[in-house]
Amino acid sequence: MTITRRQLLILLPAAAVAWESVLAGTPEASPNYTMTEHWWGMLIDIPKCIGCGNCVRACQAENDVPDGFFRTWVERYHVDDWHLANPQVISPDGGKEGFPVAKEDEGKYFFVPKLCNQCADSPCTQVCPVGATFIAPDGVVLVDQKYCLGCAYCVQACPYGCRYIHPEKKVADKCTLCYHRITKGLTTACCEACPTGARQLADLKNPNDPIHAFLKTHSVQVLKPQMATGAKVFYNALDGSVR
Amino acid sequence: MRIFKDAGHLFRLAGLFAVGTLGFLAARSFIVPRSFGQYGHYRGAAIAEIAAHPIRFAGHQTCEACHADVAQTKAAGKHAQVNCEACHGPLAKHADDPSIDPGKPDTAVLCVRCHAASAAKPKDFPQVDAEQHAGGVPCQTCHQPHSPAIGAGETK
């Protein structure tokens, strides 16, 4: 078989493309889960949170989170009318073992569970110099720990303080929204362990998810909306003093 | 060809450039992970790696597959919305191999974790000052955790 120069020039780019696809390999087969069919977020119902710390403990057990570091934690706010702009916030050991008993006092108390907001326009993924953190096609912000350099740019970039450098692995670590669970049809460990239903996993692309009815009928906010992060963790009845 | 007269050095340079480019492309195909760019500017295989993390909390559906009786008791009581592992802890190992003893949770710690009275808790959430309420008597003397209203549920 002889190939003319013209044919060769046409074939070369085609062969290059074919070789690229060989190099890329076949995508991982994950049965019954199509990433593009989901858009994950979470709903946090502040009036239901009792500050028991179940979510913090469950998260640490499920995800091997080292002591003193948190993928999720609970803050207790105390706001009285003299200090509206300066609420007292405590989170002893991330609220893992609950909170000290509060006596009847002036002002209001409430608990605010926090976790990665799974931002659709996340500041953390934008600053990563090597492409080690990214938004997966289903809207979950993940860290590729084999690729991460541990430069901590993302730790500084997160406006919610949701990232840390893992003390042993020396790479960035954060809430994965229990990616290993939600891709298998389970809810997150924190939602599973929450006794009052204050935390609920939400799939915004699923038209039957109760999140849609909830968002339509409740006063829902995200944290730091002025940062335009496209946060997907929604807080019901969030007080204005929360930052 | 007149035009290429005295152009040998340019050909050598072009050759060097071609070798350099090929070397770069070859090195790049080795260094850049194969799945990089599969979905975006990141290693696509990382997604499957993260999804492969082991599960610790089996999920209440798994528990209910065997413990239907408890699920029934619980569904009728005030703790209907409380998932099994909220109190019993992560038990995927027990779900995989039922011969592994899940242990009995300690009600002295568990009940007050949620129900200890505190002004910080929502007002409509049932709370007690355990000392005043029971005076040191263990909670499960009167309340059965799976259906806590007095006189309701199993007596186990």
Tab-separated table of C-alpha atoms in Angstrom:
chain	number	residue	atom	x	y	z
A	1	MET	CA	0.000	0.000	0.000
A	2	THR	CA	1.342	3.377	-0.931
A	3	ILE	CA	0.270	6.581	0.687
A	4	THR	CA	0.588	9.877	-1.088
A	5	ARG	CA	1.916	12.887	0.768
A	6	ARG	CA	-1.598	14.386	0.750
A	7	GLN	CA	-3.102	11.272	2.338
A	8	LEU	CA	-0.348	11.186	4.946
A	9	LEU	CA	-1.008	14.806	5.922
A	10	ILE	CA	-4.685	14.008	6.377
A	11	LEU	CA	-3.995	10.825	8.324
A	12	LEU	CA	-1.424	12.255	10.739
A	13	PRO	CA	-3.792	14.434	12.832
A	14	ALA	CA	-6.380	11.658	12.838
A	15	ALA	CA	-3.774	9.244	14.152
A	16	ALA	CA	-2.745	11.780	16.809
A	17	VAL	CA	-6.339	12.105	18.002
A	18	ALA	CA	-6.717	8.323	18.071
A	19	TRP	CA	-3.496	7.978	20.085
A	20	GLU	CA	-4.705	10.598	22.572
A	21	SER	CA	-7.891	8.632	23.191
A	22	VAL	CA	-5.841	5.470	23.694
A	23	LEU	CA	-3.695	7.289	26.250
A	24	ALA	CA	-6.752	8.635	28.070
A	25	GLY	CA	-7.999	5.100	28.676
A	26	THR	CA	-11.597	4.131	29.266
A	27	PRO	CA	-13.489	6.142	31.908
A	28	GLU	CA	-14.102	4.390	35.251
A	29	ALA	CA	-17.290	2.390	35.120
A	30	SER	CA	-19.544	3.518	37.990
A	31	PRO	CA	-22.808	1.640	37.584
A	32	ASN	CA	-26.095	3.423	38.227
A	33	TYR	CA	-24.403	6.771	38.750
A	34	THR	CA	-24.118	9.404	36.061
A	35	MET	CA	-22.335	12.509	37.268
A	36	THR	CA	-24.106	14.863	34.905
A	37	GLU	CA	-27.511	13.876	36.305
A	38	HIS	CA	-26.785	15.375	39.740
A	39	TRP	CA	-26.020	18.753	41.242
A	40	TRP	CA	-25.370	18.280	44.924
A	41	GLY	CA	-25.919	20.694	47.762
A	42	MET	CA	-27.193	20.649	51.319
A	43	LEU	CA	-29.996	22.164	53.311
A	44	ILE	CA	-29.409	23.222	56.910
A	45	ASP	CA	-32.456	23.932	59.001
A	46	ILE	CA	-31.139	26.176	61.797
A	47	PRO	CA	-34.249	25.976	64.047
A	48	LYS	CA	-33.873	22.181	64.140
A	49	CYS	CA	-30.208	22.086	65.206
A	50	ILE	CA	-29.752	21.219	68.890
A	51	GLY	CA	-25.942	21.349	68.906
A	52	CYS	CA	-25.424	17.700	69.873
A	53	GLY	CA	-22.307	17.349	67.733
A	54	ASN	CA	-23.423	14.080	66.150
A	55	CYS	CA	-22.558	15.368	62.678
A	56	VAL	CA	-19.014	16.319	63.698
A	57	ARG	CA	-18.343	12.924	65.243
A	58	ALA	CA	-19.938	11.079	62.310
A	59	CYS	CA	-17.846	13.042	59.822
A	60	GLN	CA	-14.639	12.284	61.693
A	61	ALA	CA	-15.482	8.577	61.879
A	62	GLU	CA	-16.536	8.306	58.246
A	63	ASN	CA	-13.737	10.312	56.698
A	64	ASP	CA	-10.777	9.697	59.048
A	65	VAL	CA	-10.575	13.392	59.881
A	66	PRO	CA	-7.618	13.924	62.259
A	67	ASP	CA	-8.277	15.248	65.766
A	68	GLY	CA	-8.416	19.012	65.950
A	69	PHE	CA	-9.378	19.361	62.287
A	70	PHE	CA	-12.891	19.546	60.940
A	71	ARG	CA	-14.650	18.968	57.666
A	72	THR	CA	-17.808	20.038	59.423
A	73	TRP	CA	-18.247	21.783	62.744
A	74	VAL	CA	-20.989	23.494	64.729
A	75	GLU	CA	-20.910	27.050	66.057
A	76	ARG	CA	-23.132	28.423	68.774
A	77	TYR	CA	-24.156	32.036	68.443
A	78	HIS	CA	-25.324	34.224	71.271
A	79	VAL	CA	-26.726	37.541	70.182
A	80	ASP	CA	-28.280	40.152	72.432
A	81	ASP	CA	-29.725	43.452	71.372
A	82	TRP	CA	-26.654	45.385	72.539
A	83	HIS	CA	-24.289	43.307	70.471
A	84	LEU	CA	-26.176	42.621	67.265
A	85	ALA	CA	-23.112	43.258	65.171
A	86	ASN	CA	-20.789	41.404	67.544
A	87	PRO	CA	-22.316	38.048	68.352
A	88	GLN	CA	-20.548	35.771	70.797
A	89	VAL	CA	-19.588	32.640	68.902
A	90	ILE	CA	-18.236	29.476	70.482
A	91	SER	CA	-17.326	26.123	68.978
A	92	PRO	CA	-15.493	24.039	71.590
A	93	ASP	CA	-13.597	21.312	69.710
A	94	GLY	CA	-15.851	21.986	66.733
A	95	GLY	CA	-18.913	21.217	68.858
A	96	LYS	CA	-17.874	17.568	68.751
A	97	GLU	CA	-18.841	16.887	72.372
A	98	GLY	CA	-21.716	19.318	72.481
A	99	PHE	CA	-21.789	22.720	74.144
A	100	PRO	CA	-21.691	24.024	77.701
A	101	VAL	CA	-25.149	24.474	79.167
A	102	ALA	CA	-26.469	27.967	78.566
A	103	LYS	CA	-28.544	29.545	81.309
A	104	GLU	CA	-31.610	31.545	80.517
A	105	ASP	CA	-30.071	34.796	79.450
A	106	GLU	CA	-30.899	37.903	77.546
A	107	GLY	CA	-30.761	37.537	73.808
A	108	LYS	CA	-31.016	34.629	71.461
A	109	TYR	CA	-29.011	31.500	70.973
A	110	PHE	CA	-28.792	29.325	67.921
A	111	PHE	CA	-26.486	26.730	66.386
A	112	VAL	CA	-24.945	27.005	62.950
A	113	PRO	CA	-23.481	23.815	61.483
A	114	LYS	CA	-20.820	24.597	58.916
A	115	LEU	CA	-19.184	22.618	56.142
A	116	CYS	CA	-17.845	23.141	52.653
A	117	ASN	CA	-20.452	25.145	50.767
A	118	GLN	CA	-19.750	23.262	47.513
A	119	CYS	CA	-19.617	26.589	45.663
A	120	ALA	CA	-20.531	26.551	41.999
A	121	ASP	CA	-18.043	29.415	41.450
A	122	SER	CA	-15.608	28.390	44.113
A	123	PRO	CA	-12.641	30.625	44.988
A	124	CYS	CA	-10.594	27.609	46.126
A	125	THR	CA	-10.554	25.817	42.776
A	126	GLN	CA	-9.651	29.030	40.966
A	127	VAL	CA	-6.421	29.560	42.890
A	128	CYS	CA	-5.055	26.010	42.663
A	129	PRO	CA	-1.867	26.243	40.590
A	130	VAL	CA	-1.824	22.589	39.542
A	131	GLY	CA	-5.451	21.588	39.015
A	132	ALA	CA	-5.539	19.447	42.156
A	133	THR	CA	-8.878	20.801	43.331
A	134	PHE	CA	-11.846	21.021	41.068
A	135	ILE	CA	-15.614	21.029	40.770
A	136	ALA	CA	-16.748	17.586	39.656
A	137	PRO	CA	-19.459	17.426	36.978
A	138	ASP	CA	-22.016	16.775	39.759
A	139	GLY	CA	-21.166	20.004	41.579
A	140	VAL	CA	-19.027	18.630	44.411
A	141	VAL	CA	-15.733	20.406	45.088
A	142	LEU	CA	-13.057	17.734	45.491
A	143	VAL	CA	-9.318	17.519	46.121
A	144	ASP	CA	-7.050	15.193	44.159
A	145	GLN	CA	-4.693	14.348	47.001
A	146	LYS	CA	-2.191	12.637	44.703
A	147	TYR	CA	-1.828	15.830	42.711
A	148	CYS	CA	-1.956	18.383	45.521
A	149	LEU	CA	1.313	20.112	46.399
A	150	GLY	CA	0.129	21.316	49.801
A	151	CYS	CA	0.771	24.966	48.953
A	152	ALA	CA	-2.362	25.970	50.915
A	153	TYR	CA	-3.443	28.664	48.461
A	154	CYS	CA	-6.915	27.140	48.570
A	155	VAL	CA	-6.926	27.180	52.381
A	156	GLN	CA	-6.434	30.927	52.239
A	157	ALA	CA	-8.876	31.396	49.390
A	158	CYS	CA	-11.873	29.695	51.003
A	159	PRO	CA	-14.022	32.463	52.496
A	160	TYR	CA	-15.708	29.946	54.785
A	161	GLY	CA	-12.565	28.455	56.337
A	162	CYS	CA	-13.564	24.975	55.256
A	163	ARG	CA	-10.157	23.676	54.195
A	164	TYR	CA	-7.094	22.595	56.098
A	165	ILE	CA	-3.753	20.976	55.374
A	166	HIS	CA	-3.872	17.379	56.538
A	167	PRO	CA	-1.225	17.056	59.275
A	168	GLU	CA	0.073	13.688	58.039
A	169	LYS	CA	-0.601	13.725	54.314
A	170	LYS	CA	0.507	17.393	54.027
A	171	VAL	CA	-2.095	18.019	51.348
A	172	ALA	CA	-5.309	19.998	51.286
A	173	ASP	CA	-8.307	18.247	52.782
A	174	LYS	CA	-11.955	19.197	52.978
A	175	CYS	CA	-15.533	17.980	53.008
A	176	THR	CA	-16.207	15.773	49.983
A	177	LEU	CA	-19.938	15.791	50.715
A	178	CYS	CA	-19.255	12.091	51.420
A	179	TYR	CA	-18.663	11.568	47.730
A	180	HIS	CA	-18.079	7.848	48.315
A	181	ARG	CA	-21.586	7.611	49.813
A	182	ILE	CA	-23.693	9.891	47.633
A	183	THR	CA	-22.425	8.177	44.467
A	184	LYS	CA	-23.779	4.916	45.888
A	185	GLY	CA	-27.232	6.230	46.751
A	186	LEU	CA	-26.554	6.857	50.444
A	187	THR	CA	-26.813	10.177	52.220
A	188	THR	CA	-23.793	11.831	53.835
A	189	ALA	CA	-22.529	10.598	57.223
A	190	CYS	CA	-23.527	13.890	58.903
A	191	CYS	CA	-27.073	13.720	57.532
A	192	GLU	CA	-27.318	10.050	58.497
A	193	ALA	CA	-26.271	10.840	62.060
A	194	CYS	CA	-28.281	14.054	62.556
A	195	PRO	CA	-31.061	13.142	64.993
A	196	THR	CA	-33.361	16.062	64.181
A	197	GLY	CA	-33.087	16.246	60.400
A	198	ALA	CA	-31.388	19.635	60.616
A	199	ARG	CA	-29.088	18.628	57.777
A	200	GLN	CA	-30.390	17.246	54.516
A	201	LEU	CA	-28.486	16.265	51.428
A	202	ALA	CA	-30.052	17.878	48.358
A	203	ASP	CA	-29.797	17.010	44.692
A	204	LEU	CA	-30.750	20.188	42.874
A	205	LYS	CA	-30.996	18.404	39.520
A	206	ASN	CA	-33.523	15.896	40.827
A	207	PRO	CA	-36.986	17.386	40.276
A	208	ASN	CA	-38.450	15.118	42.975
A	209	ASP	CA	-36.015	16.242	45.673
A	210	PRO	CA	-37.893	17.906	48.577
A	211	ILE	CA	-35.334	20.744	48.457
A	212	HIS	CA	-37.302	22.435	45.659
A	213	ALA	CA	-40.517	22.671	47.661
A	214	PHE	CA	-38.516	23.827	50.691
A	215	LEU	CA	-36.699	26.588	48.807
A	216	LYS	CA	-40.003	27.871	47.463
A	217	THR	CA	-41.717	28.074	50.829
A	218	HIS	CA	-38.988	29.079	53.289
A	219	SER	CA	-36.719	31.995	53.970
A	220	VAL	CA	-33.424	30.506	52.863
A	221	GLN	CA	-29.978	32.068	52.609
A	222	VAL	CA	-26.421	31.083	51.806
A	223	LEU	CA	-23.374	32.220	53.787
A	224	LYS	CA	-21.546	35.337	52.516
A	225	PRO	CA	-23.757	35.889	49.466
A	226	GLN	CA	-21.791	39.084	48.762
A	227	MET	CA	-18.823	36.922	47.767
A	228	ALA	CA	-20.822	35.519	44.826
A	229	THR	CA	-19.431	32.044	45.358
A	230	GLY	CA	-22.566	30.260	44.187
A	231	ALA	CA	-22.712	28.385	47.497
A	232	LYS	CA	-24.979	25.341	47.453
A	233	VAL	CA	-25.368	24.888	51.201
A	234	PHE	CA	-28.655	26.569	52.014
A	235	TYR	CA	-29.508	27.766	55.511
A	236	ASN	CA	-33.109	28.043	56.618
A	237	ALA	CA	-33.908	30.934	58.978
A	238	LEU	CA	-30.311	32.148	59.098
A	239	ASP	CA	-29.735	35.082	61.422
A	240	GLY	CA	-28.149	38.207	59.944
A	241	SER	CA	-25.346	38.113	62.504
A	242	VAL	CA	-23.912	34.875	61.089
A	243	ARG	CA	-20.748	35.257	59.068
B	1	MET	CA	16.948	25.548	-5.754
B	2	ARG	CA	18.399	28.976	-5.480
B	3	ILE	CA	16.252	30.046	-2.658
B	4	PHE	CA	17.841	27.523	-0.230
B	5	LYS	CA	21.378	28.523	-1.104
B	6	ASP	CA	23.485	29.065	2.006
B	7	ALA	CA	20.533	28.035	4.176
B	8	GLY	CA	22.099	24.945	5.772
B	9	HIS	CA	22.244	26.556	9.201
B	10	LEU	CA	18.499	27.258	9.029
B	11	PHE	CA	17.768	23.607	8.291
B	12	ARG	CA	19.944	22.533	11.217
B	13	LEU	CA	18.081	24.948	13.446
B	14	ALA	CA	14.728	23.701	12.174
B	15	GLY	CA	15.850	20.128	12.780
B	16	LEU	CA	16.888	20.975	16.304
B	17	PHE	CA	13.550	22.663	16.881
B	18	ALA	CA	11.677	19.616	15.557
B	19	VAL	CA	13.656	17.269	17.816
B	20	GLY	CA	13.018	19.575	20.778
B	21	THR	CA	9.286	19.677	20.042
B	22	LEU	CA	9.074	15.921	19.709
B	23	GLY	CA	11.045	15.501	22.931
B	24	PHE	CA	8.656	17.870	24.697
B	25	LEU	CA	5.587	16.029	23.393
B	26	ALA	CA	7.055	12.670	24.376
B	27	ALA	CA	7.954	13.877	27.882
B	28	ARG	CA	4.543	15.497	28.235
B	29	SER	CA	2.700	12.290	27.368
B	30	PHE	CA	4.640	10.545	30.145
B	31	ILE	CA	4.383	13.259	32.784
B	32	VAL	CA	0.759	14.366	32.381
B	33	PRO	CA	-1.591	11.753	33.905
B	34	ARG	CA	-3.651	10.021	31.286
B	35	SER	CA	-7.011	11.135	32.576
B	36	PHE	CA	-5.970	14.782	32.998
B	37	GLY	CA	-8.441	16.914	31.091
B	38	GLN	CA	-11.046	14.181	30.850
B	39	TYR	CA	-13.685	16.419	32.489
B	40	GLY	CA	-11.730	19.637	32.978
B	41	HIS	CA	-8.387	20.948	34.159
B	42	TYR	CA	-7.834	18.100	36.604
B	43	ARG	CA	-7.133	14.370	36.768
B	44	GLY	CA	-10.424	12.656	35.900
B	45	ALA	CA	-9.405	9.421	37.617
B	46	ALA	CA	-9.288	11.277	40.946
B	47	ILE	CA	-13.099	11.257	41.057
B	48	ALA	CA	-13.250	7.449	41.063
B	49	GLU	CA	-10.441	7.318	43.638
B	50	ILE	CA	-12.330	9.603	46.006
B	51	ALA	CA	-15.515	7.604	45.452
B	52	ALA	CA	-13.653	4.424	46.463
B	53	HIS	CA	-13.245	5.558	50.108
B	54	PRO	CA	-14.664	2.884	52.448
B	55	ILE	CA	-18.108	3.382	53.956
B	56	ARG	CA	-18.405	3.391	57.766
B	57	PHE	CA	-22.060	4.324	58.303
B	58	ALA	CA	-24.164	1.586	56.730
B	59	GLY	CA	-27.301	3.740	56.479
B	60	HIS	CA	-30.646	3.099	58.145
B	61	GLN	CA	-32.042	1.259	55.097
B	62	THR	CA	-29.358	-1.384	55.575
B	63	CYS	CA	-30.140	-1.707	59.304
B	64	GLU	CA	-33.858	-2.023	58.654
B	65	ALA	CA	-33.308	-4.902	56.214
B	66	CYS	CA	-32.547	-7.177	59.196
B	67	HIS	CA	-33.929	-5.282	62.196
B	68	ALA	CA	-37.439	-4.739	60.864
B	69	ASP	CA	-38.913	-5.223	64.343
B	70	VAL	CA	-36.916	-2.346	65.815
B	71	ALA	CA	-37.698	-0.203	62.791
B	72	GLN	CA	-41.395	-0.810	63.416
B	73	THR	CA	-41.181	0.089	67.105
B	74	LYS	CA	-39.193	3.181	66.262
B	75	ALA	CA	-41.527	4.296	63.474
B	76	ALA	CA	-44.428	4.424	65.918
B	77	GLY	CA	-42.579	6.511	68.497
B	78	LYS	CA	-41.050	9.925	68.933
B	79	HIS	CA	-37.669	8.798	67.659
B	80	ALA	CA	-39.061	7.824	64.256
B	81	GLN	CA	-36.860	10.379	62.500
B	82	VAL	CA	-33.695	9.457	64.390
B	83	ASN	CA	-31.567	7.118	62.277
B	84	CYS	CA	-30.120	3.989	63.894
B	85	GLU	CA	-26.499	5.058	63.644
B	86	ALA	CA	-27.197	8.451	65.202
B	87	CYS	CA	-27.052	6.618	68.565
B	88	HIS	CA	-25.438	3.267	67.722
B	89	GLY	CA	-22.534	4.801	65.810
B	90	PRO	CA	-20.990	3.702	62.510
B	91	LEU	CA	-21.820	0.028	61.960
B	92	ALA	CA	-21.025	-0.813	58.335
B	93	LYS	CA	-18.653	-3.519	59.594
B	94	HIS	CA	-21.481	-5.141	61.526
B	95	ALA	CA	-23.736	-4.855	58.463
B	96	ASP	CA	-21.142	-6.609	56.295
B	97	ASP	CA	-20.508	-9.299	58.886
B	98	PRO	CA	-23.357	-9.646	61.429
B	99	SER	CA	-21.146	-11.779	63.688
B	100	ILE	CA	-19.266	-8.606	64.641
B	101	ASP	CA	-20.860	-7.426	67.867
B	102	PRO	CA	-22.018	-3.823	67.522
B	103	GLY	CA	-21.961	-3.299	71.292
B	104	LYS	CA	-24.642	-1.592	73.326
B	105	PRO	CA	-24.719	2.184	73.375
B	106	ASP	CA	-24.466	3.843	76.775
B	107	THR	CA	-27.732	5.661	77.482
B	108	ALA	CA	-26.133	7.609	80.317
B	109	VAL	CA	-24.063	9.455	77.708
B	110	LEU	CA	-26.409	9.352	74.736
B	111	CYS	CA	-29.714	10.637	76.089
B	112	VAL	CA	-28.334	13.797	77.659
B	113	ARG	CA	-26.249	14.553	74.598
B	114	CYS	CA	-29.446	15.659	72.916
B	115	HIS	CA	-31.875	16.148	75.786
B	116	ALA	CA	-29.833	17.977	78.450
B	117	ALA	CA	-31.619	21.246	79.157
B	118	SER	CA	-29.935	24.333	77.756
B	119	ALA	CA	-31.302	27.763	76.975
B	120	ALA	CA	-29.384	27.585	73.705
B	121	LYS	CA	-31.541	24.781	72.314
B	122	PRO	CA	-34.722	25.366	70.336
B	123	LYS	CA	-37.593	25.910	72.805
B	124	ASP	CA	-39.805	23.202	71.269
B	125	PHE	CA	-37.162	20.499	71.654
B	126	PRO	CA	-37.801	18.204	74.666
B	127	GLN	CA	-35.133	18.920	77.296
B	128	VAL	CA	-34.599	17.856	80.886
B	129	ASP	CA	-32.216	18.616	83.706
B	130	ALA	CA	-31.267	14.945	84.189
B	131	GLU	CA	-30.325	15.381	87.865
B	132	GLN	CA	-33.606	17.086	88.754
B	133	HIS	CA	-35.688	14.920	86.447
B	134	ALA	CA	-34.409	11.472	87.483
B	135	GLY	CA	-32.019	11.992	90.356
B	136	GLY	CA	-29.433	9.575	89.046
B	137	VAL	CA	-31.867	6.857	87.929
B	138	PRO	CA	-30.772	5.650	84.457
B	139	CYS	CA	-32.967	6.975	81.641
B	140	GLN	CA	-33.922	3.534	80.308
B	141	THR	CA	-35.541	2.599	83.628
B	142	CYS	CA	-38.589	4.502	82.402
B	143	HIS	CA	-37.894	5.394	78.752
B	144	GLN	CA	-37.102	2.844	76.052
B	145	PRO	CA	-34.785	4.538	73.552
B	146	HIS	CA	-36.502	3.151	70.434
B	147	SER	CA	-39.859	4.532	71.538
B	148	PRO	CA	-39.231	6.869	74.462
B	149	ALA	CA	-42.762	7.752	75.597
B	150	ILE	CA	-43.316	6.068	79.015
B	151	GLY	CA	-45.054	2.724	78.613
B	152	ALA	CA	-44.517	2.619	74.860
B	153	GLY	CA	-42.480	0.172	72.851
B	154	GLU	CA	-40.505	-2.868	73.845
B	155	THR	CA	-39.377	-3.651	77.362
B	156	LYS	CA	-35.980	-5.038	76.362
